[in-house]
PDB file of C-alpha atoms (C1' of nucleotides) in Angstrom:
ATOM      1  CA  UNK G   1      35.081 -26.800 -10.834  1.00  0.00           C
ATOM      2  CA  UNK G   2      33.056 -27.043  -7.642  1.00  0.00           C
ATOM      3  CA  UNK G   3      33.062 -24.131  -5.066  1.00  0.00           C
ATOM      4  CA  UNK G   4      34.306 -25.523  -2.040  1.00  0.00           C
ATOM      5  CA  UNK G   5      32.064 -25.506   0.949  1.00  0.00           C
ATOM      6  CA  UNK G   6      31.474 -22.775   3.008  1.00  0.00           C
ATOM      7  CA  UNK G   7      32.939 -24.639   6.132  1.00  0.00           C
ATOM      8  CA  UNK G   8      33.706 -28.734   7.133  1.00  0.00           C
ATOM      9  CA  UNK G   9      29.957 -29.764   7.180  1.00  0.00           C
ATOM     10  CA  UNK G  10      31.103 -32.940   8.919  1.00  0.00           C
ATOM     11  CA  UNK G  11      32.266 -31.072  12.069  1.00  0.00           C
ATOM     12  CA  UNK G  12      29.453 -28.407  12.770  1.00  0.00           C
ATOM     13  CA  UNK G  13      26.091 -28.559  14.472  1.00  0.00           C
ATOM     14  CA  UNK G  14      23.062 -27.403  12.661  1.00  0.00           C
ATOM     15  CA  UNK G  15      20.085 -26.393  14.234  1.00  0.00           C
ATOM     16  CA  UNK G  16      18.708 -24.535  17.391  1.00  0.00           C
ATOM     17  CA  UNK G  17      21.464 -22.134  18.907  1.00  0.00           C
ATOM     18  CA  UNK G  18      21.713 -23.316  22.662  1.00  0.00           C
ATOM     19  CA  UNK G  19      22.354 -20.423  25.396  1.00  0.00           C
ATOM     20  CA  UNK G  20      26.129 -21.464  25.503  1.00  0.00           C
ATOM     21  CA  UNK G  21      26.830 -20.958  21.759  1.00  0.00           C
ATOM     22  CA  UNK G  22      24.328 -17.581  22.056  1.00  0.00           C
ATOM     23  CA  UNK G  23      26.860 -16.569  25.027  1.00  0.00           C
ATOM     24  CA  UNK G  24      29.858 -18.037  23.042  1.00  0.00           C
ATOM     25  CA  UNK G  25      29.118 -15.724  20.163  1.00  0.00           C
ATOM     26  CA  UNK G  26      27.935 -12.423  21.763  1.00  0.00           C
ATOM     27  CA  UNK G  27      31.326 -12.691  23.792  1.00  0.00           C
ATOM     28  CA  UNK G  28      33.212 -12.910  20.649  1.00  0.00           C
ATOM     29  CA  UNK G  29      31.944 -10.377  18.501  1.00  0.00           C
ATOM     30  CA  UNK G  30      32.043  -7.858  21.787  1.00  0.00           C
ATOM     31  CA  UNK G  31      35.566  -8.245  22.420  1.00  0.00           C
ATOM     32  CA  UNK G  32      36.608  -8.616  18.547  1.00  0.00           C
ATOM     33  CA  UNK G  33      33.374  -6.894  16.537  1.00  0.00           C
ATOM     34  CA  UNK G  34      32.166  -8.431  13.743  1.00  0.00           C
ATOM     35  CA  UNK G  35      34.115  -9.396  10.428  1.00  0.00           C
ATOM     36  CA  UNK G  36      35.828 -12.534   9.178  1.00  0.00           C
ATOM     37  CA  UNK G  37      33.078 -14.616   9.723  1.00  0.00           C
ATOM     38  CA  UNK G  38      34.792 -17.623   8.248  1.00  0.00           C
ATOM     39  CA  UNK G  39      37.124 -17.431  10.616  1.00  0.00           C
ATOM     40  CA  UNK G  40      35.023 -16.816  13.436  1.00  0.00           C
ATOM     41  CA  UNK G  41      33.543 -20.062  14.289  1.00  0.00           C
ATOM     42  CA  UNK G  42      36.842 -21.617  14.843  1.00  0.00           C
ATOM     43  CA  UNK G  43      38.876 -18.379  17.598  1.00  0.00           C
ATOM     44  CA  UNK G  44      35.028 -18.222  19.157  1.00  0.00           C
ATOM     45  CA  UNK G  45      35.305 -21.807  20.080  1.00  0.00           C
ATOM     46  CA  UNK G  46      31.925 -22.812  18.244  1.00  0.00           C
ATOM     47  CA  UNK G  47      30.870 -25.859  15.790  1.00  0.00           C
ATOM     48  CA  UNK G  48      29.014 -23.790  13.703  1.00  0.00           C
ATOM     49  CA  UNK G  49      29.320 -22.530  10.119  1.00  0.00           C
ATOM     50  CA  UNK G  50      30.180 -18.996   9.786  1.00  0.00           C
ATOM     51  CA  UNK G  51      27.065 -18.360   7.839  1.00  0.00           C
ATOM     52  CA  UNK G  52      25.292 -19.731  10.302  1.00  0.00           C
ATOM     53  CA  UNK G  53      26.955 -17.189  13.391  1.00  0.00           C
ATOM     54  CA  UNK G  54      26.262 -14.586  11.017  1.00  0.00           C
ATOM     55  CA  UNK G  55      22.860 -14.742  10.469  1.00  0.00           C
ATOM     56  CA  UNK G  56      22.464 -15.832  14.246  1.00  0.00           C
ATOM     57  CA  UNK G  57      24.375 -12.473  15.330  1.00  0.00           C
ATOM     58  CA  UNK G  58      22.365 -10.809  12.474  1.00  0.00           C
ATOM     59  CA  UNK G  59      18.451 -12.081  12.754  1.00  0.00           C
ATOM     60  CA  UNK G  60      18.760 -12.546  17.220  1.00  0.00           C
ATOM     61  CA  UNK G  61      21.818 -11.599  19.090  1.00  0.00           C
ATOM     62  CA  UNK G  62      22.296  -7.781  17.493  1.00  0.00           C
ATOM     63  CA  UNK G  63      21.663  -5.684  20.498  1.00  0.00           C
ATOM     64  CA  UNK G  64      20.067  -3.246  18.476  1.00  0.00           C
ATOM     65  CA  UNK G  65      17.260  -5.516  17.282  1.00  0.00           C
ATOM     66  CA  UNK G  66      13.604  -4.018  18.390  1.00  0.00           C
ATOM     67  CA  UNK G  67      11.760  -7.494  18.309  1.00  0.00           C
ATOM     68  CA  UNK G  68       8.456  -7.729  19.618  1.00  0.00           C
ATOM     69  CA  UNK G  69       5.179  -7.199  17.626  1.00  0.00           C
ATOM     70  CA  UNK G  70       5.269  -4.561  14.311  1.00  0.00           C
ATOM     71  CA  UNK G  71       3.501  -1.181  14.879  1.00  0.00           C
ATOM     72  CA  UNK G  72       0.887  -0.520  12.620  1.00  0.00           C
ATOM     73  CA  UNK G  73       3.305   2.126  11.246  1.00  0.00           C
ATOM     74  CA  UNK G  74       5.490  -0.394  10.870  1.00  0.00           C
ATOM     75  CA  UNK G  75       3.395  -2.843   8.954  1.00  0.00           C
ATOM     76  CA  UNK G  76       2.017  -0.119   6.173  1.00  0.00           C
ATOM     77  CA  UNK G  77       5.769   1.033   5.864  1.00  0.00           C
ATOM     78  CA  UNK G  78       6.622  -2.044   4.680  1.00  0.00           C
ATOM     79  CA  UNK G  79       3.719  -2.485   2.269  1.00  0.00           C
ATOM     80  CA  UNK G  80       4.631   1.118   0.636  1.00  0.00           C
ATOM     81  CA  UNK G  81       8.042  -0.063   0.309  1.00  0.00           C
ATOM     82  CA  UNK G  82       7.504  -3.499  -0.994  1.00  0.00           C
ATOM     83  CA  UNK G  83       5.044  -1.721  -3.638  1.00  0.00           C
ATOM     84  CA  UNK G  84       8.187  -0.242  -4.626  1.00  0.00           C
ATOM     85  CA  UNK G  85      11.035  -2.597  -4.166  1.00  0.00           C
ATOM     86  CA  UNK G  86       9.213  -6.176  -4.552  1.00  0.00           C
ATOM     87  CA  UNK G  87      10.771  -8.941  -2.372  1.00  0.00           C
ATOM     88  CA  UNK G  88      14.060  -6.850  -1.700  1.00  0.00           C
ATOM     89  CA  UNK G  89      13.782  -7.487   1.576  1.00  0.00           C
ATOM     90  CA  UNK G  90      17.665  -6.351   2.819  1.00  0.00           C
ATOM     91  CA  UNK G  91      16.565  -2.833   1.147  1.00  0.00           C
ATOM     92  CA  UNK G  92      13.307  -2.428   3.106  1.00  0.00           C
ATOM     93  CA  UNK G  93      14.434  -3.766   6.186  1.00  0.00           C
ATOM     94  CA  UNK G  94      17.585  -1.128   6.113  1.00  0.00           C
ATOM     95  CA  UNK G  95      14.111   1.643   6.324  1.00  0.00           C
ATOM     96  CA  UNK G  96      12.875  -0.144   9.482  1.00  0.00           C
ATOM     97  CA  UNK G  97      15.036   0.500  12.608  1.00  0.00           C
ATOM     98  CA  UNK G  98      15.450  -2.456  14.843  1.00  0.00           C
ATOM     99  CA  UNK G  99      14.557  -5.123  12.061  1.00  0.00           C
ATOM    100  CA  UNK G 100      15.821  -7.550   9.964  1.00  0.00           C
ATOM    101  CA  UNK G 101      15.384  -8.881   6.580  1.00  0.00           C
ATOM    102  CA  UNK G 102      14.348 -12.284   7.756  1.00  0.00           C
ATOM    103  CA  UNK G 103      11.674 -11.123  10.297  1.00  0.00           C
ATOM    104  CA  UNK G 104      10.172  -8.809   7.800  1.00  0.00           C
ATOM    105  CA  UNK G 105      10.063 -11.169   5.120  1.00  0.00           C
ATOM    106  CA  UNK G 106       8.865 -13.988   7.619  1.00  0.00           C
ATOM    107  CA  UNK G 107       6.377 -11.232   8.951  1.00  0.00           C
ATOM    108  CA  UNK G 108       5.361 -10.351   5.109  1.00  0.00           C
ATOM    109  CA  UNK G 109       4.358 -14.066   4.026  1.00  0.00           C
ATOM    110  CA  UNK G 110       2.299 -14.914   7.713  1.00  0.00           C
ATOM    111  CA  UNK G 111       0.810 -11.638   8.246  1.00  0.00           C
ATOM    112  CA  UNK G 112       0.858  -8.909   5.825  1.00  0.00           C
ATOM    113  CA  UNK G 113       0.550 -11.044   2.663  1.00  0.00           C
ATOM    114  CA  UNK G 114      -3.121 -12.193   4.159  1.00  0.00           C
ATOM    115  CA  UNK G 115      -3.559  -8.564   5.616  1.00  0.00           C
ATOM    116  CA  UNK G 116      -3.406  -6.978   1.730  1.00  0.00           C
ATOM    117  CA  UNK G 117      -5.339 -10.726   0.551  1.00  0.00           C
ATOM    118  CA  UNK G 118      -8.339  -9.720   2.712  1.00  0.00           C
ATOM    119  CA  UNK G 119      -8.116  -6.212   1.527  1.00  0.00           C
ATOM    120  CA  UNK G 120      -8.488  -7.232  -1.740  1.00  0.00           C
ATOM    121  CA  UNK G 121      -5.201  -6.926  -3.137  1.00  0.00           C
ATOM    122  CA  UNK G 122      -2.992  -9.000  -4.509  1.00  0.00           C
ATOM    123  CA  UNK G 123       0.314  -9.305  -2.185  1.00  0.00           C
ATOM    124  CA  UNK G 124       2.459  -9.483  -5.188  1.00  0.00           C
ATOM    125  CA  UNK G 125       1.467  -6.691  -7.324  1.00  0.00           C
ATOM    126  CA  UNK G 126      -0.017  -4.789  -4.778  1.00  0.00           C
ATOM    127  CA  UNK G 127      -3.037  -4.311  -7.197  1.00  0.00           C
ATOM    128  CA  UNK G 128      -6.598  -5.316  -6.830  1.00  0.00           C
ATOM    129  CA  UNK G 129      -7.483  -8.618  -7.036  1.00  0.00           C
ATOM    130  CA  UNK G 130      -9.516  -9.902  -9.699  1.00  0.00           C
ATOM    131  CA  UNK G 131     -11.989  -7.748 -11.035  1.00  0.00           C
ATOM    132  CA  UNK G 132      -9.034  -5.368 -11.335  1.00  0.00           C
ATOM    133  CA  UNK G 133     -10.297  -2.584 -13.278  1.00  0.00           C
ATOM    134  CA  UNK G 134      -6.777  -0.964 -14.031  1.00  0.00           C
ATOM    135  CA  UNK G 135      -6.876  -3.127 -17.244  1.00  0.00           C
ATOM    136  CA  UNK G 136      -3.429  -1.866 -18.326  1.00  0.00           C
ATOM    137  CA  UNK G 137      -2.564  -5.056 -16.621  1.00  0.00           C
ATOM    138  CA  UNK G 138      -1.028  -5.721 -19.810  1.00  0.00           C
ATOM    139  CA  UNK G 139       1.792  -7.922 -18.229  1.00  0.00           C
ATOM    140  CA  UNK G 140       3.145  -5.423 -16.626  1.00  0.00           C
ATOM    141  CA  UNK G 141       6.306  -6.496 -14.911  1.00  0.00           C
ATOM    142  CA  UNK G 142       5.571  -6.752 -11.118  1.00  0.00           C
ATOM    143  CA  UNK G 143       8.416  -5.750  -8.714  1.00  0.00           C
ATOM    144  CA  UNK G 144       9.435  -9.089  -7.613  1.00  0.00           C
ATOM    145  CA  UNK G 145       9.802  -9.948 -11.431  1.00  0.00           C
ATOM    146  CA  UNK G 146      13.329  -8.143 -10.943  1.00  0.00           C
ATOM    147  CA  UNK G 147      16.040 -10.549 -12.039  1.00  0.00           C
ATOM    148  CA  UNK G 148      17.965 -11.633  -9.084  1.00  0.00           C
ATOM    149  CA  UNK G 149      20.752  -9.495  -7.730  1.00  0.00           C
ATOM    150  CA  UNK G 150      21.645  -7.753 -11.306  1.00  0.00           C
ATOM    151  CA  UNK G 151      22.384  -4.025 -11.439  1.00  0.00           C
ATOM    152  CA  UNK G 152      18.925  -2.920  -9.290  1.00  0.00           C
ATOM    153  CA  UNK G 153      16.268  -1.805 -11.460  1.00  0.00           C
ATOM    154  CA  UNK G 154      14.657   0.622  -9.121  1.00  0.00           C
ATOM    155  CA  UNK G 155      12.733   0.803 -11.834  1.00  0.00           C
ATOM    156  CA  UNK G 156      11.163   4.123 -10.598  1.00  0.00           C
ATOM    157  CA  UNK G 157      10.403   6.290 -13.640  1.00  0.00           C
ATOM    158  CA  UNK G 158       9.470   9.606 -11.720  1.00  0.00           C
ATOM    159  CA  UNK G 159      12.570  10.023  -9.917  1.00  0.00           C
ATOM    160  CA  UNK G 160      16.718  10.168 -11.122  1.00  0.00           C
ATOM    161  CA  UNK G 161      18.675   8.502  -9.529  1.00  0.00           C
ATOM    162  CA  UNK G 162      22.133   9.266  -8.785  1.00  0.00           C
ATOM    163  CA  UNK G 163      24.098   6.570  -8.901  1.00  0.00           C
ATOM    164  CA  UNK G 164      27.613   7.404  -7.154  1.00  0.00           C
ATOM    165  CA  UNK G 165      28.429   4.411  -6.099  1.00  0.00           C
ATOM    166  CA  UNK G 166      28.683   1.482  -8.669  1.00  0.00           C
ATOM    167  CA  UNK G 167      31.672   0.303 -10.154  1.00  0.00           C
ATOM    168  CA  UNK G 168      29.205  -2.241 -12.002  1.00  0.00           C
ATOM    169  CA  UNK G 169      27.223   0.403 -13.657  1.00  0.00           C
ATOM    170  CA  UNK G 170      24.824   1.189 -10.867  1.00  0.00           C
ATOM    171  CA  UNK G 171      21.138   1.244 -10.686  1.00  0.00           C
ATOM    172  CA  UNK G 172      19.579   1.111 -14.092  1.00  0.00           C
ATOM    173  CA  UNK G 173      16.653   3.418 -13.788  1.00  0.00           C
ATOM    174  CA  UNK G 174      14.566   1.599 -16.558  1.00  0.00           C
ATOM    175  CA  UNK G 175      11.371   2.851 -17.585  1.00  0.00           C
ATOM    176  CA  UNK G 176       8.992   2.315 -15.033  1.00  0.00           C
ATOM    177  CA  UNK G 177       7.326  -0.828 -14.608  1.00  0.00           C
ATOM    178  CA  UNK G 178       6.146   0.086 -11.431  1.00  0.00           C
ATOM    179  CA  UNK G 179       5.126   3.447 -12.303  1.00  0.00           C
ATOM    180  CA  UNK G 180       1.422   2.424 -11.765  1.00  0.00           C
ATOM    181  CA  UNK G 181       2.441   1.832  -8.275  1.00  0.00           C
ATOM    182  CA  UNK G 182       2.118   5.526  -7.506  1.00  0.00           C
ATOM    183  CA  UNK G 183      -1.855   5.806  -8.057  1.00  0.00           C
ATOM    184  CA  UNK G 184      -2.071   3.000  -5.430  1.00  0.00           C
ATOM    185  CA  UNK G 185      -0.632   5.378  -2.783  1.00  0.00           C
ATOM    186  CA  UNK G 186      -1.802   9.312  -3.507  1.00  0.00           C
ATOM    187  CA  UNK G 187      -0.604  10.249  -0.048  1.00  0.00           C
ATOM    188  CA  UNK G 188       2.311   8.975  -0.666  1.00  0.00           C
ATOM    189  CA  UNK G 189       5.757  11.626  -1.197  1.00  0.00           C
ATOM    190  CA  UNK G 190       8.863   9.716  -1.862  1.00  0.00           C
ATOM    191  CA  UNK G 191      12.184  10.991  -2.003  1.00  0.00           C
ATOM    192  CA  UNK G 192      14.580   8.692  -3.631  1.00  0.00           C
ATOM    193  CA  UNK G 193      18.298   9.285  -3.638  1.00  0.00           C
ATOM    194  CA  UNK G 194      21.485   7.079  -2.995  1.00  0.00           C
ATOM    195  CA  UNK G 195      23.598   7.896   0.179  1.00  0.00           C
ATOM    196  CA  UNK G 196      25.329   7.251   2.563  1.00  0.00           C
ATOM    197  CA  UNK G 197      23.641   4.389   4.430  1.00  0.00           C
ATOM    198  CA  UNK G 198      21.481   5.716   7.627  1.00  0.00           C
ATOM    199  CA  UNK G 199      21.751   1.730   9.259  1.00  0.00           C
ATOM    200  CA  UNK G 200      23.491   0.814  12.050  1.00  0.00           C
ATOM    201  CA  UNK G 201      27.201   1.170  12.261  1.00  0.00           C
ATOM    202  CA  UNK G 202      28.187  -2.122  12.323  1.00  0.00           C
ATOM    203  CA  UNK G 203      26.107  -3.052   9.538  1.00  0.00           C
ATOM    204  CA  UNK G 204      27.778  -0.312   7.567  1.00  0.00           C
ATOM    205  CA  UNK G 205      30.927  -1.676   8.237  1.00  0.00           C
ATOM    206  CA  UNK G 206      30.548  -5.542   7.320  1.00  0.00           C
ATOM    207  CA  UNK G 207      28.983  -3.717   4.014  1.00  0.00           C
ATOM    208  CA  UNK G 208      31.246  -4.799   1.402  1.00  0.00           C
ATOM    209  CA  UNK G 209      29.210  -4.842  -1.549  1.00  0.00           C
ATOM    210  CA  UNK G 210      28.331  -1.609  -3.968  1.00  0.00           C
ATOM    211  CA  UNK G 211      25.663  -2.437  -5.310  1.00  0.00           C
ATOM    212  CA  UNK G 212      22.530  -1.859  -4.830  1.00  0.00           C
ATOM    213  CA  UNK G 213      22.140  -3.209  -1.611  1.00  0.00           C
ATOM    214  CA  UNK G 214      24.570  -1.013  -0.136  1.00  0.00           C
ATOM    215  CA  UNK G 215      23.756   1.764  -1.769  1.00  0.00           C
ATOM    216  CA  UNK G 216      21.411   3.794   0.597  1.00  0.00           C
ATOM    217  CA  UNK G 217      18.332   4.217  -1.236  1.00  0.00           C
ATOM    218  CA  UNK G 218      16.520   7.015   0.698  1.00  0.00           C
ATOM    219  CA  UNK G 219      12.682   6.731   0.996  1.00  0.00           C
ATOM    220  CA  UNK G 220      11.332   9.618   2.600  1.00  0.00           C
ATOM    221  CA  UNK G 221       7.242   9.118   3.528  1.00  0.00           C
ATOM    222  CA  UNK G 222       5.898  12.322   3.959  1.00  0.00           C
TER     223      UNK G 222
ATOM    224  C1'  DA T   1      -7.418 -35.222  27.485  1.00  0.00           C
ATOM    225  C1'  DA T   2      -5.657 -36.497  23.107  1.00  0.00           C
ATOM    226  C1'  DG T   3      -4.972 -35.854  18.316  1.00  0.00           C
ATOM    227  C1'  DC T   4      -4.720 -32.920  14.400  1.00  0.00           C
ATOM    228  C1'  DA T   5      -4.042 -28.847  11.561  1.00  0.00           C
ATOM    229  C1'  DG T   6      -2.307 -24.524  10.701  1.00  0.00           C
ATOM    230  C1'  DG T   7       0.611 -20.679  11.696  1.00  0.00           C
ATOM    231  C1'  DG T   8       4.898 -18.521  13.112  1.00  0.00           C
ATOM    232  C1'  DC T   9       9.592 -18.249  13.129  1.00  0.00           C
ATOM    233  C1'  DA T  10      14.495 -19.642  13.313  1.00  0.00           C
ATOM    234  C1'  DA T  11      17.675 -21.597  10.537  1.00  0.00           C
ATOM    235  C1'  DC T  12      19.476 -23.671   6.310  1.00  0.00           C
ATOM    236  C1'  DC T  13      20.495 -23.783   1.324  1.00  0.00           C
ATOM    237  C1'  DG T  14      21.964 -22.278  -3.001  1.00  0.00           C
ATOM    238  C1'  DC T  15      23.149 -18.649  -5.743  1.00  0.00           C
ATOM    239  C1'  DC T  16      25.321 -14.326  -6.841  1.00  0.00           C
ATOM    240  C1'  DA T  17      28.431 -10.224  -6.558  1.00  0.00           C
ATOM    241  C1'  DC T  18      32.556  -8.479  -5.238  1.00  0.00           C
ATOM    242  C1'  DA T  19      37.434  -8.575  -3.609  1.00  0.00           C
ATOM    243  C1'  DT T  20      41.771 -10.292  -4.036  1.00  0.00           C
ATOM    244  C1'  DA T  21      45.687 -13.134  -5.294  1.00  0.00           C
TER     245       DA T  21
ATOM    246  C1'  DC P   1      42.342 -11.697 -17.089  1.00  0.00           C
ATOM    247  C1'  DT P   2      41.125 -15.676 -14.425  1.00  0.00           C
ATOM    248  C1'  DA P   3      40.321 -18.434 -10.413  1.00  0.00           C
ATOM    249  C1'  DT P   4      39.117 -18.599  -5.859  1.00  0.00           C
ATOM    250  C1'  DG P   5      37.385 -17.073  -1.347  1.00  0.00           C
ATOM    251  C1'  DT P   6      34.050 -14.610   1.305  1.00  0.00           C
ATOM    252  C1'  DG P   7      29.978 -12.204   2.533  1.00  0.00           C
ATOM    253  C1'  DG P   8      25.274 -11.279   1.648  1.00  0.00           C
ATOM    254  C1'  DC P   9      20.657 -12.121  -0.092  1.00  0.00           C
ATOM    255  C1'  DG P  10      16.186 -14.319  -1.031  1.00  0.00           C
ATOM    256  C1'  DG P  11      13.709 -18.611  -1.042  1.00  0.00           C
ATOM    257  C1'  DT P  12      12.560 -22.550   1.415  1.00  0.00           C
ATOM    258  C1'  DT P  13      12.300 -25.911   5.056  1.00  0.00           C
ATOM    259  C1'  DG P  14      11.122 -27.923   9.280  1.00  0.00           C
ATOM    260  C1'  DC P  15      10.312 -27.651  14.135  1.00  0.00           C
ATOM    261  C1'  DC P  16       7.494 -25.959  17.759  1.00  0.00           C
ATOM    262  C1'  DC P  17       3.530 -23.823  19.630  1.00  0.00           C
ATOM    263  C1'  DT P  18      -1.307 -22.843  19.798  1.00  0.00           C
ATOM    264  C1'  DG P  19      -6.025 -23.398  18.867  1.00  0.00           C
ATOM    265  C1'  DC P  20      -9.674 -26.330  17.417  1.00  0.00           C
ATOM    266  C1'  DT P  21     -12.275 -30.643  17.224  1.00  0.00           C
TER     267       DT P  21
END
DNA sequence: AAGCAGGGCAACCGCCACATA
DNA sequence: CTATGTGGCGGTTGCCCTGCT
């Protein structure tokens, strides 16, 4: 059996926000906060989906967005973590005040995957490319080859992990695929632990899920 | 000045995990 | 235990802007 559609297709606008939905939905979620976005649409007086207000409210109307051009900081953060994480993009952007998934991963494929490119490393493995002399490239499973949204291989084989949360059976800690990962950054100390998530409140609360993206993985660069 | 190409970014789509009835 | 609803995520698309010819 089908799943039904997330919302009447036939009666909601696609597209470019104007100002008035923008203003619409910032009212809305001020008075009320976020939650229910199904139901949203529909008491905030807007044709739109409620996936659609979300990830409007989410990726541009959050007050607590930074926006504006990534710091250098910033931009080698996010290499270091995708090195770790692959294209978990929820994950990395929950270690980057002020940001969303969607702008770092639109940021990642226009700037930094050329930035690594012209570097000489390969965006996706974060190893050197071609030439690469670490020949234990033996297939080595890259970060990104992590199935889709199963139990989160951290896959970091130099640190426990302590799952507390997961109902599911947690974060498998398998052997380390991305163990070689470490050599690429000497300088860099990581401490990994699951907490309680350091993100913004509201994102806390509209966190439903235990799994791994709601478990806080804690990445301390030293 | 006009046309074209490429890049950047907002938004959509489809899938998955979890909660609940 | 199963079916269904909802929220969230990552991949992809398509429009718009800018720079180049």
């Amino acid at each position: 059996m089908g799943r039904s559609p997330c919302c009447e297709k036939a009666h909601t606008n696609k597209g470019a926000w104007t100002k008035e939905e923008d203003d619409r939905l910032v009212a809305y979620i001020r008075a009320h906060g976020e939650g229910c976005w199904r139901s949203l649409p529909k008491a905030a007086g807007l044709l739109r989906c409620g996936k659609s207000c979300r990830l409007r409210w989410i990726n541009y109307l959050r007050p607590d967005l930074k926006r504006g051009n990534f710091t250098d900081e910033e931009d080698e953060l996010i290499i270091k973590l995708h090195g770790l994480l692959g294209n978990k993009w929820s994950l990395i952007a929950a270690r980057l005040p002020g940001r969303t998934d969607n702008e770092i991963k639109n940021y990642w494929n226009t700037h930094i995957r050329r930035k690594l490119v012209s570097r000489g490393i390969d965006p996706v493995t974060h190893r050197p490319i071609a030439g690469a002399d670490h020949a234990s490239s033996e297939a080595a499973p890259t970060p990104t080859s992590v199935p889709k949204r199963t139990t989160t291989p951290f896959a970091i084989g130099f640190v426990d992990i302590e799952d507390k949360s997961s109902s599911t059976g947690g974060c498998e800690v398998e052997p380390s695929p991305s163990a070689w990962q470490l050599s690429e950054f000497p300088d860099l100390n990581l401490e990994l632990s699951i907490g309680p998530p350091s993100q913004a409140p509201e994102q806390q609360k509209s966190s439903r899920r235990q799994d791994s993206s709601s478990s806080t993985l804690r990445i301390q660069l030293l």
